[in-house]
Coordinates of C-alpha atoms in Angstrom, one line a residue:
X1231 CA 87.5 -0.1 -77.5
X1232 CA 84.3 1.1 -79.2
X1233 CA 85.5 0.2 -82.6
X1234 CA 86.3 -3.3 -81.4
X1235 CA 82.9 -3.5 -79.7
X1236 CA 81.1 -2.5 -82.9
X1237 CA 83.1 -5.0 -84.9
X1238 CA 82.2 -7.7 -82.4
X1239 CA 78.5 -6.9 -82.7
X1240 CA 78.7 -7.1 -86.5
X1241 CA 80.7 -10.3 -86.4
X1242 CA 78.2 -12.1 -84.2
X1243 CA 75.2 -10.6 -86.0
X1244 CA 72.8 -13.4 -85.4
X1245 CA 73.5 -13.6 -81.7
X1246 CA 73.2 -9.8 -81.4
X1247 CA 69.9 -9.8 -83.1
X1248 CA 68.6 -12.6 -80.8
X1249 CA 69.6 -10.5 -77.7
X1250 CA 68.0 -7.4 -79.3
X1251 CA 64.7 -9.3 -80.0
X1252 CA 64.5 -10.8 -76.6
X1253 CA 65.2 -7.4 -75.0
X1254 CA 62.6 -5.7 -77.1
X1255 CA 59.9 -8.2 -76.1
X1256 CA 60.8 -7.9 -72.4
X1257 CA 60.8 -4.1 -72.5
X1258 CA 57.5 -3.9 -74.5
X1259 CA 55.8 -6.4 -72.3
X1260 CA 56.8 -4.5 -69.1
X1261 CA 55.5 -1.2 -70.7
X1262 CA 52.3 -2.5 -72.3
X1263 CA 51.1 -4.6 -69.3
X1264 CA 49.7 -1.7 -67.2
X1265 CA 48.3 0.0 -70.3
X1266 CA 46.6 -3.2 -71.4
X1267 CA 45.2 -3.8 -67.9
X1268 CA 43.7 -0.2 -67.8
X1269 CA 42.4 -0.5 -71.4
X1270 CA 40.6 -3.8 -70.5
X1271 CA 39.3 -2.4 -67.3
X1272 CA 37.8 0.7 -69.0
X1273 CA 36.4 -1.4 -71.9
X1274 CA 34.3 -3.2 -69.3
X1275 CA 33.2 0.1 -67.9
X1276 CA 32.4 1.4 -71.3
X1277 CA 30.3 -1.7 -72.2
X1278 CA 28.3 -1.6 -68.9
X1279 CA 27.5 2.1 -69.1
X1280 CA 26.6 1.9 -72.8
X1281 CA 24.2 -1.0 -72.2
X1282 CA 22.5 0.6 -69.1
X1283 CA 19.0 2.0 -69.7
X1284 CA 18.8 5.7 -70.1
X1285 CA 16.6 6.1 -67.1
X1286 CA 19.2 4.3 -64.9
X1287 CA 22.1 6.5 -65.8
X1288 CA 20.1 9.7 -66.5
X1289 CA 19.2 12.3 -64.0
X1290 CA 15.6 12.9 -62.8
X1291 CA 14.5 15.8 -60.6
X1292 CA 10.9 15.3 -59.5
X1293 CA 8.4 16.8 -57.1
X1294 CA 5.0 15.4 -56.1
X1295 CA 2.1 17.7 -56.9
X1296 CA -0.8 18.4 -54.6
X1297 CA -4.4 17.6 -55.0
X1298 CA -7.1 17.1 -52.3
X1299 CA -5.5 15.7 -49.2
X1300 CA -2.0 15.9 -50.7
X1301 CA -1.0 19.6 -50.5
X1302 CA 2.6 20.4 -51.3
X1303 CA 3.9 23.9 -52.0
X1304 CA 0.6 25.2 -50.8
X1305 CA -0.2 28.8 -50.1
X1306 CA -3.7 28.1 -48.8
X1307 CA -5.7 25.3 -47.2
X1308 CA -7.9 25.4 -50.3
X1309 CA -6.3 23.2 -53.0
X1310 CA -8.0 25.1 -55.8
X1311 CA -7.0 28.6 -55.0
X1312 CA -3.5 29.2 -53.7
X1313 CA -1.5 26.1 -54.6
X1314 CA 1.5 26.4 -56.9
X1315 CA 0.6 25.3 -60.4
X1316 CA 2.3 22.2 -62.0
X1317 CA 4.0 24.3 -64.7
X1318 CA 5.7 26.4 -62.1
X1319 CA 6.8 23.3 -60.2
X1320 CA 8.2 21.9 -63.5
X1321 CA 10.1 25.1 -64.0
X1322 CA 11.6 24.8 -60.5
X1323 CA 12.7 21.2 -61.1
X1324 CA 14.1 22.2 -64.5
X1325 CA 16.1 24.9 -62.8
X1326 CA 17.6 22.5 -60.3
X1327 CA 18.4 19.9 -63.0
X1328 CA 20.0 22.6 -65.1
X1329 CA 22.7 23.3 -62.6
X1330 CA 25.8 24.2 -64.6
X1331 CA 27.9 21.8 -62.5
X1332 CA 26.1 18.9 -64.3
X1333 CA 26.5 20.2 -67.8
X1334 CA 29.7 18.2 -68.2
X1335 CA 28.0 14.9 -67.5
X1336 CA 24.4 15.3 -68.6
X1337 CA 22.5 16.6 -71.7
X1338 CA 19.9 19.4 -71.8
X1339 CA 17.0 19.0 -69.4
X1340 CA 13.4 18.2 -70.5
X1341 CA 10.6 19.3 -68.2
X1342 CA 7.4 17.2 -67.7
X1343 CA 4.1 17.2 -65.9
X1344 CA 2.1 14.0 -65.3
X1345 CA -1.3 14.4 -63.6
X1346 CA -3.5 11.7 -62.1
X1347 CA -5.8 9.9 -64.4
X1348 CA -9.1 11.6 -65.3
X1349 CA -12.0 10.8 -67.6
X1350 CA -11.6 11.2 -71.4
X1351 CA -15.0 12.3 -72.7
X1352 CA -15.8 12.0 -76.4
X1353 CA -17.7 14.6 -78.5
X1354 CA -21.0 12.9 -78.0
X1355 CA -20.7 12.9 -74.2
X1356 CA -19.7 9.2 -73.7
X1357 CA -16.8 8.4 -71.6
X1358 CA -14.0 6.6 -73.4
X1359 CA -12.1 5.7 -70.2
X1360 CA -9.5 7.0 -67.9
X1361 CA -6.5 8.8 -69.3
X1362 CA -3.5 10.6 -67.8
X1363 CA -3.1 14.2 -69.0
X1364 CA 0.6 14.9 -69.5
X1365 CA 2.8 17.7 -70.8
X1366 CA 6.2 16.8 -72.2
X1367 CA 8.8 19.4 -73.2
X1368 CA 10.5 18.6 -76.5
X1369 CA 7.6 16.3 -77.5
X1370 CA 8.6 16.5 -81.2
X1371 CA 11.9 14.8 -80.3
X1372 CA 10.4 12.1 -78.2
X1373 CA 7.4 11.0 -80.2
X1374 CA 6.8 9.3 -83.6
X1375 CA 3.8 10.8 -85.2
X1376 CA 1.2 9.2 -87.5
X1377 CA -0.4 12.5 -88.5
X1378 CA -0.9 16.0 -87.4
X1379 CA 1.2 18.3 -85.2
X1380 CA 3.8 16.8 -82.9
X1381 CA 3.3 19.6 -80.3
X1382 CA -0.1 20.6 -79.0
X1383 CA -1.0 24.3 -78.7
X1384 CA -3.5 25.8 -76.3
X1385 CA -6.9 24.0 -76.5
X1386 CA -5.3 21.0 -78.4
X1387 CA -4.4 17.5 -77.5
X1388 CA -2.4 14.6 -79.0
X1389 CA -3.9 11.1 -78.8
X1390 CA -2.4 7.7 -79.6
X1391 CA -3.1 5.7 -82.7
X1392 CA -4.9 3.0 -80.6
X1393 CA -7.1 5.6 -79.0
X1394 CA -7.9 7.2 -82.3
X1395 CA -8.7 3.9 -84.0
X1396 CA -10.8 2.5 -81.0
X1397 CA -12.9 5.6 -80.7
X1398 CA -12.8 6.8 -84.3
X1399 CA -10.9 10.0 -83.6
X1400 CA -9.1 12.0 -86.2
X1401 CA -7.2 15.2 -86.5
X1402 CA -9.9 17.9 -85.9
X1403 CA -12.1 15.8 -83.5
X1404 CA -12.9 17.2 -80.1
X1405 CA -12.7 15.6 -76.7
X1406 CA -13.0 16.8 -73.1
X1407 CA -11.0 16.5 -70.0
X1408 CA -11.9 17.4 -66.5
X1409 CA -9.0 19.8 -66.3
X1410 CA -10.1 21.9 -69.2
X1411 CA -13.4 23.7 -69.2
X1412 CA -13.6 23.9 -72.9
X1413 CA -13.5 21.1 -75.6
X1414 CA -10.0 20.2 -76.8
X1415 CA -9.2 19.7 -80.4
X1416 CA -7.2 16.7 -81.5
X1417 CA -4.1 18.2 -83.2
X1418 CA -2.1 15.1 -83.8
X1419 CA -2.0 11.3 -83.5
X1420 CA 1.2 9.7 -82.2
X1421 CA 2.3 6.1 -83.0
X1422 CA 2.0 3.3 -80.5
X1423 CA 5.6 3.1 -79.7
X1424 CA 7.5 4.1 -76.6
X1425 CA 8.8 7.6 -76.4
X1426 CA 12.5 8.2 -76.8
X1427 CA 14.2 7.4 -73.5
X1428 CA 17.0 9.8 -74.3
X1429 CA 14.5 12.7 -74.0
X1430 CA 12.1 11.6 -71.3
X1431 CA 13.8 8.7 -69.5
X1432 CA 11.4 5.9 -68.5
X1433 CA 8.3 8.0 -69.2
X1434 CA 6.1 7.0 -72.0
X1435 CA 2.5 8.0 -73.0
X1436 CA 1.7 4.4 -74.0
X1437 CA -0.4 3.3 -71.0
X1438 CA -3.3 1.3 -72.4
X1439 CA -4.7 -1.2 -69.8
X1440 CA -7.7 -3.4 -70.4
X1441 CA -10.1 -3.8 -67.5
X1442 CA -9.5 -7.0 -65.6
X1443 CA -12.7 -7.0 -63.6
X1444 CA -16.2 -6.1 -64.7
X1445 CA -16.2 -3.0 -62.5
X1446 CA -12.8 -1.8 -63.8
X1447 CA -12.5 1.1 -66.2
X1448 CA -10.5 1.1 -69.4
X1449 CA -7.3 3.1 -69.1
X1450 CA -6.4 4.5 -72.5
X1451 CA -3.0 6.0 -73.5
X1452 CA -2.1 9.3 -72.1
X1453 CA -3.1 12.5 -73.9
X1454 CA -0.6 15.2 -74.4
X1455 CA -1.8 18.7 -73.7
X1456 CA -0.3 22.1 -73.9
X1457 CA 1.5 23.7 -71.1
X1458 CA -1.3 26.2 -70.6
X1459 CA -3.9 23.4 -70.2
X1460 CA -1.9 21.3 -67.7
X1461 CA -2.2 24.0 -65.0
X1462 CA -4.7 22.1 -62.9
X1463 CA -4.4 22.3 -59.1
X1464 CA -7.0 19.8 -58.1
X1465 CA -5.3 16.7 -59.5
X1466 CA -2.3 15.1 -58.0
X1467 CA 0.7 13.9 -60.0
X1468 CA 4.3 14.7 -60.5
X1469 CA 6.3 17.4 -62.2
X1470 CA 10.0 17.4 -62.9
X1471 CA 12.8 17.3 -65.4
X1472 CA 15.0 14.7 -66.9
X1473 CA 18.6 15.0 -68.2
X1474 CA 20.2 12.1 -70.3
X1475 CA 23.7 11.1 -69.5
X1476 CA 26.5 12.1 -71.9
X1477 CA 27.9 8.7 -72.0
X1478 CA 31.1 9.8 -73.8
X1479 CA 32.1 11.7 -70.6
X1480 CA 32.2 8.5 -68.6
X1481 CA 33.8 6.2 -71.2
X1482 CA 37.4 5.9 -72.2
X1483 CA 38.5 7.5 -75.5
X1484 CA 40.3 5.2 -77.8
X1485 CA 42.8 7.9 -78.8
X1486 CA 44.3 8.7 -75.4
X1487 CA 44.1 8.3 -71.7
X1488 CA 40.8 9.8 -70.5
X1489 CA 39.9 9.2 -66.9
X1490 CA 36.3 8.4 -65.9
X1491 CA 36.1 10.9 -63.1
X1492 CA 33.5 8.9 -61.1
X1493 CA 34.3 10.8 -57.9
X1494 CA 33.5 14.1 -59.6
X1495 CA 30.2 12.9 -60.9
X1496 CA 29.2 11.7 -57.4
X1497 CA 30.4 15.0 -55.9
X1498 CA 28.4 17.1 -58.3
X1499 CA 25.3 15.0 -57.9
X1500 CA 25.4 15.3 -54.1
X1501 CA 25.9 19.0 -54.3
X1502 CA 22.9 19.5 -56.6
X1503 CA 20.8 17.1 -54.5
X1504 CA 21.4 19.2 -51.4
X1505 CA 20.6 22.5 -53.2
X1506 CA 17.1 23.8 -52.4
X1507 CA 14.9 24.9 -55.3
X1508 CA 15.2 28.6 -55.9
X1509 CA 12.4 31.1 -56.5
X1510 CA 10.7 30.7 -59.9
X1511 CA 8.4 33.2 -61.6
X1512 CA 7.7 35.1 -58.4
X1513 CA 7.1 32.0 -56.3
X1514 CA 9.3 31.8 -53.2
X1515 CA 11.4 28.7 -52.7
X1516 CA 9.6 27.9 -49.4
X1517 CA 6.3 27.6 -51.3
X1518 CA 7.6 25.0 -53.7
X1519 CA 7.4 21.2 -53.0
X1520 CA 10.6 19.3 -52.1
X1521 CA 12.6 18.1 -55.0
X1522 CA 13.8 14.5 -55.3
X1523 CA 16.9 13.8 -57.3
X1524 CA 17.3 10.3 -58.7
X1525 CA 20.3 8.9 -60.5
X1526 CA 21.7 5.4 -60.4
X1527 CA 25.0 6.0 -62.2
X1528 CA 27.1 5.8 -59.1
X1529 CA 25.4 2.6 -58.1
X1530 CA 26.1 1.1 -61.5
X1531 CA 29.7 2.1 -61.3
X1532 CA 30.0 0.6 -57.8
X1533 CA 28.6 -2.7 -59.2
X1534 CA 31.2 -2.7 -62.0
X1535 CA 34.1 -1.9 -59.6
X1536 CA 34.7 -5.5 -58.4
X1537 CA 34.7 -6.8 -61.9
X1538 CA 37.2 -4.1 -62.9
X1539 CA 39.5 -5.1 -60.1
X1540 CA 39.3 -8.8 -61.0
X1541 CA 40.0 -8.0 -64.7
X1542 CA 42.9 -5.7 -63.7
X1543 CA 44.4 -8.4 -61.5
X1544 CA 44.1 -11.0 -64.2
X1545 CA 45.7 -8.8 -66.9
X1546 CA 48.6 -7.9 -64.6
X1547 CA 49.2 -11.5 -63.7
X1548 CA 49.4 -12.5 -67.3
X1549 CA 51.8 -9.5 -67.9
X1550 CA 54.1 -10.6 -65.1
X1551 CA 54.2 -14.1 -66.5
X1552 CA 55.1 -12.8 -70.0
X1553 CA 57.8 -10.4 -68.6
X1554 CA 59.3 -13.2 -66.5
X1555 CA 59.4 -15.5 -69.5
X1556 CA 60.9 -12.8 -71.7
X1557 CA 63.6 -12.0 -69.1
X1558 CA 64.4 -15.6 -68.7
X1559 CA 65.0 -16.1 -72.4
X1560 CA 67.0 -12.9 -72.4
X1561 CA 69.2 -14.2 -69.6
X1562 CA 69.9 -17.4 -71.5
X1563 CA 70.7 -15.5 -74.7
X1564 CA 73.1 -13.1 -72.9
X1565 CA 74.7 -16.0 -71.1
X1566 CA 75.3 -17.8 -74.4
X1567 CA 76.7 -14.6 -76.0
X1568 CA 79.1 -14.1 -73.1
X1569 CA 80.1 -17.7 -73.2
X1570 CA 81.0 -17.4 -76.9
X1571 CA 83.4 -14.7 -75.9
X1572 CA 85.1 -16.7 -73.2
X1573 CA 88.2 -17.1 -75.3
X1574 CA 88.5 -13.4 -76.0
X1575 CA 88.0 -12.7 -72.3
X1576 CA 90.7 -15.1 -71.4
X1577 CA 93.1 -13.6 -73.9
X1578 CA 92.3 -10.1 -72.5
X1579 CA 93.2 -11.4 -69.0
X1580 CA 96.5 -12.8 -70.3
X1581 CA 97.4 -9.4 -71.8
X1582 CA 97.0 -7.8 -68.4
X1583 CA 93.7 -5.9 -68.8
X1584 CA 92.2 -4.7 -65.5
X1585 CA 89.2 -6.5 -64.0
X1586 CA 86.9 -3.5 -64.9
X1587 CA 88.0 -3.4 -68.6
X1588 CA 87.7 -7.2 -68.8
X1589 CA 84.1 -7.0 -67.5
X1590 CA 83.3 -4.3 -70.0
X1591 CA 84.8 -6.4 -72.9
X1592 CA 82.7 -9.4 -71.8
X1593 CA 79.3 -7.6 -71.2
X1594 CA 79.4 -4.5 -73.4
X1595 CA 78.2 -6.3 -76.5
X1596 CA 75.1 -7.5 -74.8
X1597 CA 74.7 -4.2 -73.0
X1598 CA 74.6 -2.3 -76.3
X1599 CA 71.8 -4.5 -77.5
X1600 CA 70.0 -4.0 -74.3
X1601 CA 70.2 -0.2 -74.6
X1602 CA 69.0 -0.3 -78.1
X1603 CA 66.1 -2.5 -77.2
X1604 CA 64.8 0.2 -74.8
X1605 CA 64.1 2.5 -77.7
X1606 CA 62.6 -0.2 -79.9
X1607 CA 60.5 -1.5 -77.0
X1608 CA 59.2 2.0 -76.3
X1609 CA 58.3 2.4 -79.9
X1610 CA 56.4 -0.9 -80.0
X1611 CA 54.5 -0.1 -76.8
X1612 CA 53.4 3.3 -78.2
X1613 CA 51.8 1.8 -81.3

């Protein structure tokens, strides 16, 4: 029987190849459809996350600093004596952001301190305008420098190119700020470009604002000071830390099935948001200001979810149409093949073959092609 079957397959080679080709298409379409739908769905997710601003998908842990009438983390009613200093608050925020549960999703944290604007006094005693004293960790990674050092030391500041050109400052010039009792030496001049958002998020020292009214004061770009010089407890402001998103942990790999574990990201963020700041450098947790955790990644993914569902439904609908068409063609080809063997089937009946053996004789040739198509279809779908 097998020899006869193989001889029949070889004798009707063209018909057998047609059955095999139609079977391969039907099998591959049924296998590739769900894979294509998932690939298209994750491609949309990849594009949206890749195009999202760093500050939207990054993680920011921030605390408001004190100042007159705005005491937080206060050990005394006097804002100049017992209040927790901004560097300590930044350390506490950095410790919260550095929770190891977030290491899978986010890059290394960068601490920052931004104080309220104060007067920038030039060497001759004239006031240049208002400026915001800031301290940024990893300043060398976030700034483009024109000249000088990229990280200020104690008693040093960095000013912008526009500030330097407007007030004729150069590396080695001295200025004064209300937070520093001594003159501060200009150690570097940074370019008038936004800071790298992968390091600091939305924060940038470029803040130049011309006065709109005659009584308004010019606001110049922020001055970067050393950590030791930012420890002012009379000015308000904010201190915190920023962690950029590791975008490759959310996106699909092109070499294999990698799930974007959105639920895990949301769970870890909620766990860290509910964690109180621990003691830092001898300061009790109760004496630290409350920390606010900001991250819009889950909101972004929620916005993409309806589009992903629509795309998945459209891909599956197209796949079903292709599979239905392939199986219809396959049915016609198998029917034609079986009809070609009608004379042989009739002869088998006349010779007294049983109904089962007659059915095997009629359908086995097409069945062999169908079985072979499963392997070929699987190979095609895996490419």
